Amino acid sequence: MQPFRLEHPYAAAGNWYKGNLHTHTTLSDGELSPEATIQEYEQKGYDFLALSDHDLRTPAERYREKTGMVLLGATEVSGGAHILCVAIAEDPPFETDRQKVIAWAARQHGISILNHPNWGHNFLHWTQEQIETLTGYAGIEIYNGVIERLEGSSLALDRWDRLLSAGKRAWGYANDDAHLRRDMARGWNVVQATAKDPTAIFEALRDGRFYASTGVIIDRIEVGEDTVYVAARNAQRIRFIGKWGQELEYADSAEAAYRVHGNESYVRAECLGMGGQAAWAQPVYILPKEPKSL
Ligand SMILES: [Zn+2]
């Protein structure tokens, strides 16, 4: 086996902060006003929230005085398969070219996330070819809450493993896509950040320093020279997944470590708990070891 090194987004220290990036209000097709939406999430103990109405930028700054949560300005761009653009400063242009939407968000130093890939009666809101062809987006929704009550699958772990196995880099996000109150608090992201401020939280979301969850709480993610260790207090099973979605190992326990062999391409941890709840750590990429000097 060739010597390898592990590349991963996690930091040795930092606090965990919980948030949802995909939320609709009465400014588009949501049930609740921005103020009531913010209040709901604040009461549920969220640390950050992105309001992301369809095809307009929900003006987060207007509501910042009213909440202790970090609010991020965002939008969900339609005109094709949906893209969530977070931390953008302007209203989105009308644009059907998906690559141009991603470029528009990037020019404002925002991030793009491809929404609910498995939405629809054909489970194909995004084709796999589109996902694999586009560049410059941060990741995909591996879980989208509103699809629980719509056609298709709320989960898109299959798409994520195919994408990662094809050699693409993409983080996995879990979002509510809340339109109604009943959609709230189904899926969220827990970032590792040094402070509860917009910059630290945004950078963690952009750089993959987070895990996605529907209820399982990860306490520690540690990556060593050749090991991936995860502790999740309410997990009953921890699975390590590699290329093309293969289970590499599992443990019926609230903590587990995996020793990397070097040919897995990537390793990601999936923590399963009661009632179908889960948490998904971001992939650890296995790369050839660089020579010491060039
Ligand atoms: Zn949406």
PDB file of C-alpha atoms and ligand atoms in Angstrom:
ATOM      1  CA  MET A   1       0.000   0.000   0.000  1.00  0.00           C
ATOM      2  CA  GLN A   2       1.238   3.470  -0.915  1.00  0.00           C
ATOM      3  CA  PRO A   3       1.849   5.823   2.017  1.00  0.00           C
ATOM      4  CA  PHE A   4      -1.161   8.047   2.539  1.00  0.00           C
ATOM      5  CA  ARG A   5      -2.275  11.064   4.501  1.00  0.00           C
ATOM      6  CA  LEU A   6      -5.720  12.005   5.761  1.00  0.00           C
ATOM      7  CA  GLU A   7      -7.306  15.337   4.968  1.00  0.00           C
ATOM      8  CA  HIS A   8     -10.279  16.466   7.049  1.00  0.00           C
ATOM      9  CA  PRO A   9     -12.017  19.691   8.038  1.00  0.00           C
ATOM     10  CA  TYR A  10     -12.224  19.309  11.820  1.00  0.00           C
ATOM     11  CA  ALA A  11     -10.335  21.386  14.365  1.00  0.00           C
ATOM     12  CA  ALA A  12      -8.829  20.165  17.609  1.00  0.00           C
ATOM     13  CA  ALA A  13     -10.819  22.686  19.644  1.00  0.00           C
ATOM     14  CA  GLY A  14     -13.926  24.826  19.405  1.00  0.00           C
ATOM     15  CA  ASN A  15     -17.520  24.834  20.530  1.00  0.00           C
ATOM     16  CA  TRP A  16     -20.449  23.273  18.729  1.00  0.00           C
ATOM     17  CA  TYR A  17     -23.229  25.514  17.399  1.00  0.00           C
ATOM     18  CA  LYS A  18     -26.464  24.283  15.877  1.00  0.00           C
ATOM     19  CA  GLY A  19     -28.319  25.819  12.945  1.00  0.00           C
ATOM     20  CA  ASN A  20     -30.573  25.471   9.944  1.00  0.00           C
ATOM     21  CA  LEU A  21     -29.754  27.036   6.588  1.00  0.00           C
ATOM     22  CA  HIS A  22     -32.947  26.521   4.625  1.00  0.00           C
ATOM     23  CA  THR A  23     -36.069  28.327   5.842  1.00  0.00           C
ATOM     24  CA  HIS A  24     -39.002  29.963   4.094  1.00  0.00           C
ATOM     25  CA  THR A  25     -41.129  32.787   5.493  1.00  0.00           C
ATOM     26  CA  THR A  26     -44.148  34.789   4.335  1.00  0.00           C
ATOM     27  CA  LEU A  27     -41.735  36.733   2.105  1.00  0.00           C
ATOM     28  CA  SER A  28     -42.121  33.748  -0.242  1.00  0.00           C
ATOM     29  CA  ASP A  29     -44.202  30.617   0.432  1.00  0.00           C
ATOM     30  CA  GLY A  30     -43.635  30.055   4.144  1.00  0.00           C
ATOM     31  CA  GLU A  31     -46.361  29.855   6.787  1.00  0.00           C
ATOM     32  CA  LEU A  32     -44.784  32.195   9.348  1.00  0.00           C
ATOM     33  CA  SER A  33     -43.441  35.736   9.175  1.00  0.00           C
ATOM     34  CA  PRO A  34     -39.674  36.218   9.444  1.00  0.00           C
ATOM     35  CA  GLU A  35     -40.128  37.398  13.049  1.00  0.00           C
ATOM     36  CA  ALA A  36     -42.236  34.364  14.051  1.00  0.00           C
ATOM     37  CA  THR A  37     -39.839  31.999  12.254  1.00  0.00           C
ATOM     38  CA  ILE A  38     -36.881  33.450  14.136  1.00  0.00           C
ATOM     39  CA  GLN A  39     -38.751  33.124  17.420  1.00  0.00           C
ATOM     40  CA  GLU A  40     -39.603  29.459  16.754  1.00  0.00           C
ATOM     41  CA  TYR A  41     -35.987  28.532  16.084  1.00  0.00           C
ATOM     42  CA  GLU A  42     -34.696  30.563  18.996  1.00  0.00           C
ATOM     43  CA  GLN A  43     -37.083  28.739  21.338  1.00  0.00           C
ATOM     44  CA  LYS A  44     -35.840  25.423  19.999  1.00  0.00           C
ATOM     45  CA  GLY A  45     -32.312  26.360  21.087  1.00  0.00           C
ATOM     46  CA  TYR A  46     -30.742  27.079  17.707  1.00  0.00           C
ATOM     47  CA  ASP A  47     -27.565  29.169  17.547  1.00  0.00           C
ATOM     48  CA  PHE A  48     -27.803  30.236  13.904  1.00  0.00           C
ATOM     49  CA  LEU A  49     -30.391  30.428  11.160  1.00  0.00           C
ATOM     50  CA  ALA A  50     -30.440  31.352   7.492  1.00  0.00           C
ATOM     51  CA  LEU A  51     -33.726  32.676   6.129  1.00  0.00           C
ATOM     52  CA  SER A  52     -33.768  31.597   2.500  1.00  0.00           C
ATOM     53  CA  ASP A  53     -36.886  32.670   0.650  1.00  0.00           C
ATOM     54  CA  HIS A  54     -37.354  31.789  -3.004  1.00  0.00           C
ATOM     55  CA  ASP A  55     -35.626  34.070  -5.498  1.00  0.00           C
ATOM     56  CA  LEU A  56     -35.076  36.989  -3.176  1.00  0.00           C
ATOM     57  CA  ARG A  57     -32.579  37.691  -0.470  1.00  0.00           C
ATOM     58  CA  THR A  58     -34.289  37.605   2.912  1.00  0.00           C
ATOM     59  CA  PRO A  59     -32.814  40.660   4.660  1.00  0.00           C
ATOM     60  CA  ALA A  60     -31.325  39.043   7.770  1.00  0.00           C
ATOM     61  CA  GLU A  61     -29.863  42.337   9.056  1.00  0.00           C
ATOM     62  CA  ARG A  62     -33.367  43.699   9.560  1.00  0.00           C
ATOM     63  CA  TYR A  63     -34.040  41.100  12.275  1.00  0.00           C
ATOM     64  CA  ARG A  64     -30.652  40.856  13.980  1.00  0.00           C
ATOM     65  CA  GLU A  65     -31.595  43.180  16.843  1.00  0.00           C
ATOM     66  CA  LYS A  66     -34.459  40.876  17.790  1.00  0.00           C
ATOM     67  CA  THR A  67     -32.537  37.661  18.360  1.00  0.00           C
ATOM     68  CA  GLY A  68     -29.531  36.131  20.064  1.00  0.00           C
ATOM     69  CA  MET A  69     -29.090  33.763  17.108  1.00  0.00           C
ATOM     70  CA  VAL A  70     -26.631  34.471  14.319  1.00  0.00           C
ATOM     71  CA  LEU A  71     -28.719  35.256  11.213  1.00  0.00           C
ATOM     72  CA  LEU A  72     -27.299  34.684   7.735  1.00  0.00           C
ATOM     73  CA  GLY A  73     -28.758  36.270   4.601  1.00  0.00           C
ATOM     74  CA  ALA A  74     -29.689  33.610   2.059  1.00  0.00           C
ATOM     75  CA  THR A  75     -31.914  32.727  -0.866  1.00  0.00           C
ATOM     76  CA  GLU A  76     -33.142  29.662  -2.693  1.00  0.00           C
ATOM     77  CA  VAL A  77     -32.716  30.205  -6.415  1.00  0.00           C
ATOM     78  CA  SER A  78     -35.220  28.443  -8.672  1.00  0.00           C
ATOM     79  CA  GLY A  79     -35.396  28.737 -12.481  1.00  0.00           C
ATOM     80  CA  GLY A  80     -34.022  25.206 -12.663  1.00  0.00           C
ATOM     81  CA  ALA A  81     -33.011  22.713  -9.985  1.00  0.00           C
ATOM     82  CA  HIS A  82     -32.896  24.612  -6.697  1.00  0.00           C
ATOM     83  CA  ILE A  83     -29.725  26.078  -5.243  1.00  0.00           C
ATOM     84  CA  LEU A  84     -29.414  27.488  -1.745  1.00  0.00           C
ATOM     85  CA  CYS A  85     -27.063  30.476  -1.655  1.00  0.00           C
ATOM     86  CA  VAL A  86     -25.932  31.447   1.843  1.00  0.00           C
ATOM     87  CA  ALA A  87     -24.215  34.645   3.016  1.00  0.00           C
ATOM     88  CA  ILE A  88     -24.980  36.585  -0.130  1.00  0.00           C
ATOM     89  CA  ALA A  89     -25.523  40.349  -0.172  1.00  0.00           C
ATOM     90  CA  GLU A  90     -27.876  40.902  -3.109  1.00  0.00           C
ATOM     91  CA  ASP A  91     -31.119  39.633  -4.582  1.00  0.00           C
ATOM     92  CA  PRO A  92     -30.348  36.825  -7.044  1.00  0.00           C
ATOM     93  CA  PRO A  93     -30.531  37.518 -10.785  1.00  0.00           C
ATOM     94  CA  PHE A  94     -33.052  35.625 -12.914  1.00  0.00           C
ATOM     95  CA  GLU A  95     -30.744  32.970 -14.240  1.00  0.00           C
ATOM     96  CA  THR A  96     -31.439  29.493 -15.585  1.00  0.00           C
ATOM     97  CA  ASP A  97     -27.769  28.514 -15.963  1.00  0.00           C
ATOM     98  CA  ARG A  98     -26.936  26.748 -12.710  1.00  0.00           C
ATOM     99  CA  GLN A  99     -23.192  27.305 -13.020  1.00  0.00           C
ATOM    100  CA  LYS A 100     -23.833  31.052 -13.284  1.00  0.00           C
ATOM    101  CA  VAL A 101     -25.882  31.003 -10.073  1.00  0.00           C
ATOM    102  CA  ILE A 102     -22.976  29.346  -8.250  1.00  0.00           C
ATOM    103  CA  ALA A 103     -20.588  31.938  -9.729  1.00  0.00           C
ATOM    104  CA  TRP A 104     -22.913  34.755  -8.643  1.00  0.00           C
ATOM    105  CA  ALA A 105     -22.863  33.517  -5.026  1.00  0.00           C
ATOM    106  CA  ALA A 106     -19.100  32.981  -5.123  1.00  0.00           C
ATOM    107  CA  ARG A 107     -18.500  36.566  -6.300  1.00  0.00           C
ATOM    108  CA  GLN A 108     -20.135  37.698  -3.059  1.00  0.00           C
ATOM    109  CA  HIS A 109     -18.066  35.200  -1.052  1.00  0.00           C
ATOM    110  CA  GLY A 110     -21.183  33.179  -0.316  1.00  0.00           C
ATOM    111  CA  ILE A 111     -21.639  29.421  -0.659  1.00  0.00           C
ATOM    112  CA  SER A 112     -23.974  27.345  -2.808  1.00  0.00           C
ATOM    113  CA  ILE A 113     -25.659  24.126  -1.691  1.00  0.00           C
ATOM    114  CA  LEU A 114     -27.615  21.917  -4.105  1.00  0.00           C
ATOM    115  CA  ASN A 115     -31.053  21.261  -2.627  1.00  0.00           C
ATOM    116  CA  HIS A 116     -33.012  18.058  -2.085  1.00  0.00           C
ATOM    117  CA  PRO A 117     -31.471  15.917  -4.872  1.00  0.00           C
ATOM    118  CA  ASN A 118     -34.021  13.127  -4.368  1.00  0.00           C
ATOM    119  CA  TRP A 119     -37.165  15.277  -4.435  1.00  0.00           C
ATOM    120  CA  GLY A 120     -39.943  14.290  -6.858  1.00  0.00           C
ATOM    121  CA  HIS A 121     -41.827  11.199  -7.970  1.00  0.00           C
ATOM    122  CA  ASN A 122     -38.761  10.168  -9.961  1.00  0.00           C
ATOM    123  CA  PHE A 123     -36.412  10.985  -6.998  1.00  0.00           C
ATOM    124  CA  LEU A 124     -34.449  13.151  -9.412  1.00  0.00           C
ATOM    125  CA  HIS A 125     -34.728  16.873  -8.711  1.00  0.00           C
ATOM    126  CA  TRP A 126     -31.016  16.972  -9.596  1.00  0.00           C
ATOM    127  CA  THR A 127     -29.630  14.403 -11.989  1.00  0.00           C
ATOM    128  CA  GLN A 128     -26.373  12.832 -10.894  1.00  0.00           C
ATOM    129  CA  GLU A 129     -24.767  14.129 -14.075  1.00  0.00           C
ATOM    130  CA  GLN A 130     -25.664  17.727 -13.161  1.00  0.00           C
ATOM    131  CA  ILE A 131     -24.259  17.305  -9.666  1.00  0.00           C
ATOM    132  CA  GLU A 132     -21.055  15.810 -11.013  1.00  0.00           C
ATOM    133  CA  THR A 133     -20.624  18.389 -13.778  1.00  0.00           C
ATOM    134  CA  LEU A 134     -21.168  21.592 -11.792  1.00  0.00           C
ATOM    135  CA  THR A 135     -18.181  23.044  -9.969  1.00  0.00           C
ATOM    136  CA  GLY A 136     -17.608  25.515  -7.172  1.00  0.00           C
ATOM    137  CA  TYR A 137     -20.488  24.604  -4.881  1.00  0.00           C
ATOM    138  CA  ALA A 138     -19.933  23.730  -1.229  1.00  0.00           C
ATOM    139  CA  GLY A 139     -22.059  20.618  -1.063  1.00  0.00           C
ATOM    140  CA  ILE A 140     -25.470  19.029  -1.284  1.00  0.00           C
ATOM    141  CA  GLU A 141     -28.371  18.504   1.083  1.00  0.00           C
ATOM    142  CA  ILE A 142     -27.946  14.927   2.268  1.00  0.00           C
ATOM    143  CA  TYR A 143     -31.120  15.495   4.284  1.00  0.00           C
ATOM    144  CA  ASN A 144     -34.012  17.865   3.537  1.00  0.00           C
ATOM    145  CA  GLY A 145     -36.904  17.929   6.033  1.00  0.00           C
ATOM    146  CA  VAL A 146     -39.785  19.093   3.851  1.00  0.00           C
ATOM    147  CA  ILE A 147     -39.370  16.081   1.562  1.00  0.00           C
ATOM    148  CA  GLU A 148     -40.643  13.935   4.461  1.00  0.00           C
ATOM    149  CA  ARG A 149     -44.149  15.053   3.411  1.00  0.00           C
ATOM    150  CA  LEU A 150     -43.489  15.403  -0.339  1.00  0.00           C
ATOM    151  CA  GLU A 151     -42.671  12.930  -3.113  1.00  0.00           C
ATOM    152  CA  GLY A 152     -39.210  11.450  -3.149  1.00  0.00           C
ATOM    153  CA  SER A 153     -36.669  10.874  -0.409  1.00  0.00           C
ATOM    154  CA  SER A 154     -35.565  13.330   2.271  1.00  0.00           C
ATOM    155  CA  LEU A 155     -32.197  11.556   2.303  1.00  0.00           C
ATOM    156  CA  ALA A 156     -29.589  11.777  -0.451  1.00  0.00           C
ATOM    157  CA  LEU A 157     -26.737   9.734   1.007  1.00  0.00           C
ATOM    158  CA  ASP A 158     -26.770   7.647  -2.172  1.00  0.00           C
ATOM    159  CA  ARG A 159     -26.073  10.762  -4.264  1.00  0.00           C
ATOM    160  CA  TRP A 160     -23.360  11.879  -1.864  1.00  0.00           C
ATOM    161  CA  ASP A 161     -21.481   8.573  -1.989  1.00  0.00           C
ATOM    162  CA  ARG A 162     -21.683   8.504  -5.772  1.00  0.00           C
ATOM    163  CA  LEU A 163     -20.376  12.054  -5.941  1.00  0.00           C
ATOM    164  CA  LEU A 164     -17.524  11.442  -3.494  1.00  0.00           C
ATOM    165  CA  SER A 165     -16.634   8.167  -5.207  1.00  0.00           C
ATOM    166  CA  ALA A 166     -16.437   9.995  -8.547  1.00  0.00           C
ATOM    167  CA  GLY A 167     -13.726  12.125  -6.955  1.00  0.00           C
ATOM    168  CA  LYS A 168     -15.752  15.284  -6.278  1.00  0.00           C
ATOM    169  CA  ARG A 169     -15.394  17.219  -3.037  1.00  0.00           C
ATOM    170  CA  ALA A 170     -18.731  18.051  -1.424  1.00  0.00           C
ATOM    171  CA  TRP A 171     -19.929  18.585   2.140  1.00  0.00           C
ATOM    172  CA  GLY A 172     -23.183  17.033   3.301  1.00  0.00           C
ATOM    173  CA  TYR A 173     -25.730  19.426   4.847  1.00  0.00           C
ATOM    174  CA  ALA A 174     -28.992  18.688   6.686  1.00  0.00           C
ATOM    175  CA  ASN A 175     -31.686  21.347   6.469  1.00  0.00           C
ATOM    176  CA  ASP A 176     -35.362  21.717   7.286  1.00  0.00           C
ATOM    177  CA  ASP A 177     -36.444  23.588   4.131  1.00  0.00           C
ATOM    178  CA  ALA A 178     -39.212  24.689   6.502  1.00  0.00           C
ATOM    179  CA  HIS A 179     -42.348  25.996   4.858  1.00  0.00           C
ATOM    180  CA  LEU A 180     -44.732  25.045   7.675  1.00  0.00           C
ATOM    181  CA  ARG A 181     -44.192  24.895  11.420  1.00  0.00           C
ATOM    182  CA  ARG A 182     -44.319  21.091  11.189  1.00  0.00           C
ATOM    183  CA  ASP A 183     -41.225  21.081   8.978  1.00  0.00           C
ATOM    184  CA  MET A 184     -39.084  22.709  11.645  1.00  0.00           C
ATOM    185  CA  ALA A 185     -36.290  21.026  13.628  1.00  0.00           C
ATOM    186  CA  ARG A 186     -36.033  17.923  11.455  1.00  0.00           C
ATOM    187  CA  GLY A 187     -32.501  18.355  10.167  1.00  0.00           C
ATOM    188  CA  TRP A 188     -29.676  20.713  11.145  1.00  0.00           C
ATOM    189  CA  ASN A 189     -25.970  21.382  10.973  1.00  0.00           C
ATOM    190  CA  VAL A 190     -23.704  21.585  14.023  1.00  0.00           C
ATOM    191  CA  VAL A 191     -20.599  23.629  13.333  1.00  0.00           C
ATOM    192  CA  GLN A 192     -17.350  23.656  15.227  1.00  0.00           C
ATOM    193  CA  ALA A 193     -16.398  27.295  15.756  1.00  0.00           C
ATOM    194  CA  THR A 194     -14.340  29.392  18.123  1.00  0.00           C
ATOM    195  CA  ALA A 195     -17.165  31.905  18.637  1.00  0.00           C
ATOM    196  CA  LYS A 196     -20.863  32.343  17.990  1.00  0.00           C
ATOM    197  CA  ASP A 197     -20.363  35.066  15.407  1.00  0.00           C
ATOM    198  CA  PRO A 198     -21.359  35.237  11.735  1.00  0.00           C
ATOM    199  CA  THR A 199     -17.836  34.954  10.345  1.00  0.00           C
ATOM    200  CA  ALA A 200     -16.769  31.970  12.453  1.00  0.00           C
ATOM    201  CA  ILE A 201     -20.023  30.119  11.774  1.00  0.00           C
ATOM    202  CA  PHE A 202     -19.987  30.879   8.056  1.00  0.00           C
ATOM    203  CA  GLU A 203     -16.368  29.774   7.669  1.00  0.00           C
ATOM    204  CA  ALA A 204     -17.106  26.488   9.441  1.00  0.00           C
ATOM    205  CA  LEU A 205     -20.059  25.871   7.099  1.00  0.00           C
ATOM    206  CA  ARG A 206     -17.943  26.710   4.062  1.00  0.00           C
ATOM    207  CA  ASP A 207     -14.934  24.647   5.134  1.00  0.00           C
ATOM    208  CA  GLY A 208     -16.806  21.548   6.331  1.00  0.00           C
ATOM    209  CA  ARG A 209     -16.186  21.999  10.066  1.00  0.00           C
ATOM    210  CA  PHE A 210     -19.585  20.632  10.951  1.00  0.00           C
ATOM    211  CA  TYR A 211     -21.695  17.533  11.030  1.00  0.00           C
ATOM    212  CA  ALA A 212     -25.259  17.094   9.811  1.00  0.00           C
ATOM    213  CA  SER A 213     -27.921  15.659  12.121  1.00  0.00           C
ATOM    214  CA  THR A 214     -31.520  14.599  12.505  1.00  0.00           C
ATOM    215  CA  GLY A 215     -31.156  14.011  16.247  1.00  0.00           C
ATOM    216  CA  VAL A 216     -27.907  12.256  17.096  1.00  0.00           C
ATOM    217  CA  ILE A 217     -25.388  14.442  18.934  1.00  0.00           C
ATOM    218  CA  ILE A 218     -21.723  14.014  18.054  1.00  0.00           C
ATOM    219  CA  ASP A 219     -19.418  15.090  20.873  1.00  0.00           C
ATOM    220  CA  ARG A 220     -16.023  14.390  19.321  1.00  0.00           C
ATOM    221  CA  ILE A 221     -14.577  13.803  15.885  1.00  0.00           C
ATOM    222  CA  GLU A 222     -10.845  13.126  15.907  1.00  0.00           C
ATOM    223  CA  VAL A 223      -8.696  12.225  12.955  1.00  0.00           C
ATOM    224  CA  GLY A 224      -5.199  10.863  13.626  1.00  0.00           C
ATOM    225  CA  GLU A 225      -2.426   9.716  11.284  1.00  0.00           C
ATOM    226  CA  ASP A 226      -4.451   6.706  10.210  1.00  0.00           C
ATOM    227  CA  THR A 227      -7.558   6.693  12.414  1.00  0.00           C
ATOM    228  CA  VAL A 228     -10.983   8.268  12.440  1.00  0.00           C
ATOM    229  CA  TYR A 229     -12.641   8.395  15.876  1.00  0.00           C
ATOM    230  CA  VAL A 230     -16.200   9.490  16.633  1.00  0.00           C
ATOM    231  CA  ALA A 231     -18.106   9.754  19.930  1.00  0.00           C
ATOM    232  CA  ALA A 232     -21.850  10.422  19.839  1.00  0.00           C
ATOM    233  CA  ARG A 233     -23.631  10.275  23.184  1.00  0.00           C
ATOM    234  CA  ASN A 234     -26.995   9.026  21.907  1.00  0.00           C
ATOM    235  CA  ALA A 235     -25.790   6.781  19.080  1.00  0.00           C
ATOM    236  CA  GLN A 236     -26.568   3.088  19.192  1.00  0.00           C
ATOM    237  CA  ARG A 237     -24.537   2.170  16.137  1.00  0.00           C
ATOM    238  CA  ILE A 238     -21.650   3.867  14.393  1.00  0.00           C
ATOM    239  CA  ARG A 239     -20.897   2.943  10.793  1.00  0.00           C
ATOM    240  CA  PHE A 240     -17.847   3.872   8.740  1.00  0.00           C
ATOM    241  CA  ILE A 241     -18.623   4.198   5.052  1.00  0.00           C
ATOM    242  CA  GLY A 242     -16.170   4.254   2.137  1.00  0.00           C
ATOM    243  CA  LYS A 243     -16.134   4.407  -1.653  1.00  0.00           C
ATOM    244  CA  TRP A 244     -19.433   3.701  -3.444  1.00  0.00           C
ATOM    245  CA  GLY A 245     -21.222   3.643  -0.088  1.00  0.00           C
ATOM    246  CA  GLN A 246     -19.628   0.431   1.214  1.00  0.00           C
ATOM    247  CA  GLU A 247     -19.774  -0.159   4.948  1.00  0.00           C
ATOM    248  CA  LEU A 248     -16.185  -0.645   6.099  1.00  0.00           C
ATOM    249  CA  GLU A 249     -16.923  -1.402   9.748  1.00  0.00           C
ATOM    250  CA  TYR A 250     -19.598  -0.853  12.340  1.00  0.00           C
ATOM    251  CA  ALA A 251     -19.870  -0.903  16.122  1.00  0.00           C
ATOM    252  CA  ASP A 252     -22.991  -1.072  18.286  1.00  0.00           C
ATOM    253  CA  SER A 253     -21.668   1.561  20.598  1.00  0.00           C
ATOM    254  CA  ALA A 254     -21.666   5.316  21.257  1.00  0.00           C
ATOM    255  CA  GLU A 255     -18.042   5.661  20.215  1.00  0.00           C
ATOM    256  CA  ALA A 256     -15.907   3.963  17.623  1.00  0.00           C
ATOM    257  CA  ALA A 257     -12.595   4.247  15.820  1.00  0.00           C
ATOM    258  CA  TYR A 258     -11.703   3.112  12.330  1.00  0.00           C
ATOM    259  CA  ARG A 259      -8.183   2.345  11.177  1.00  0.00           C
ATOM    260  CA  VAL A 260      -7.668   3.483   7.602  1.00  0.00           C
ATOM    261  CA  HIS A 261      -6.051   1.032   5.212  1.00  0.00           C
ATOM    262  CA  GLY A 262      -5.353   3.564   2.476  1.00  0.00           C
ATOM    263  CA  ASN A 263      -7.442   2.283  -0.420  1.00  0.00           C
ATOM    264  CA  GLU A 264     -10.872   3.466   0.783  1.00  0.00           C
ATOM    265  CA  SER A 265     -10.738   6.760  -1.178  1.00  0.00           C
ATOM    266  CA  TYR A 266     -12.669   8.449   1.629  1.00  0.00           C
ATOM    267  CA  VAL A 267     -14.166   7.482   4.990  1.00  0.00           C
ATOM    268  CA  ARG A 268     -17.225   9.040   6.547  1.00  0.00           C
ATOM    269  CA  ALA A 269     -18.892   8.219   9.859  1.00  0.00           C
ATOM    270  CA  GLU A 270     -22.607   7.733  10.233  1.00  0.00           C
ATOM    271  CA  CYS A 271     -24.044   7.620  13.784  1.00  0.00           C
ATOM    272  CA  LEU A 272     -27.453   6.012  14.172  1.00  0.00           C
ATOM    273  CA  GLY A 273     -29.740   6.453  17.167  1.00  0.00           C
ATOM    274  CA  MET A 274     -33.312   5.871  18.293  1.00  0.00           C
ATOM    275  CA  GLY A 275     -36.275   6.275  15.972  1.00  0.00           C
ATOM    276  CA  GLY A 276     -34.288   6.667  12.776  1.00  0.00           C
ATOM    277  CA  GLN A 277     -32.269   9.603  14.084  1.00  0.00           C
ATOM    278  CA  ALA A 278     -28.782  10.002  12.671  1.00  0.00           C
ATOM    279  CA  ALA A 279     -25.726  12.225  12.479  1.00  0.00           C
ATOM    280  CA  TRP A 280     -23.309  12.325   9.570  1.00  0.00           C
ATOM    281  CA  ALA A 281     -19.705  13.458   9.860  1.00  0.00           C
ATOM    282  CA  GLN A 282     -18.003  14.956   6.827  1.00  0.00           C
ATOM    283  CA  PRO A 283     -15.748  12.780   4.688  1.00  0.00           C
ATOM    284  CA  VAL A 284     -12.109  12.251   5.552  1.00  0.00           C
ATOM    285  CA  TYR A 285     -10.210  12.175   2.261  1.00  0.00           C
ATOM    286  CA  ILE A 286      -7.385   9.693   1.781  1.00  0.00           C
ATOM    287  CA  LEU A 287      -4.617  11.228  -0.333  1.00  0.00           C
ATOM    288  CA  PRO A 288      -1.196  10.035  -1.421  1.00  0.00           C
ATOM    289  CA  LYS A 289       1.488  11.190   0.975  1.00  0.00           C
ATOM    290  CA  GLU A 290       3.458  14.130  -0.398  1.00  0.00           C
ATOM    291  CA  PRO A 291       7.193  13.687  -0.659  1.00  0.00           C
ATOM    292  CA  LYS A 292       9.038  15.400   2.204  1.00  0.00           C
ATOM    293  CA  SER A 293      10.876  17.786  -0.099  1.00  0.00           C
ATOM    294  CA  LEU A 294      10.501  18.601  -3.768  1.00  0.00           C
TER     295      LEU A 294
HETATM  296 ZN    ZN B   1     -36.716  25.520  -0.071  1.00  0.00          ZN
END
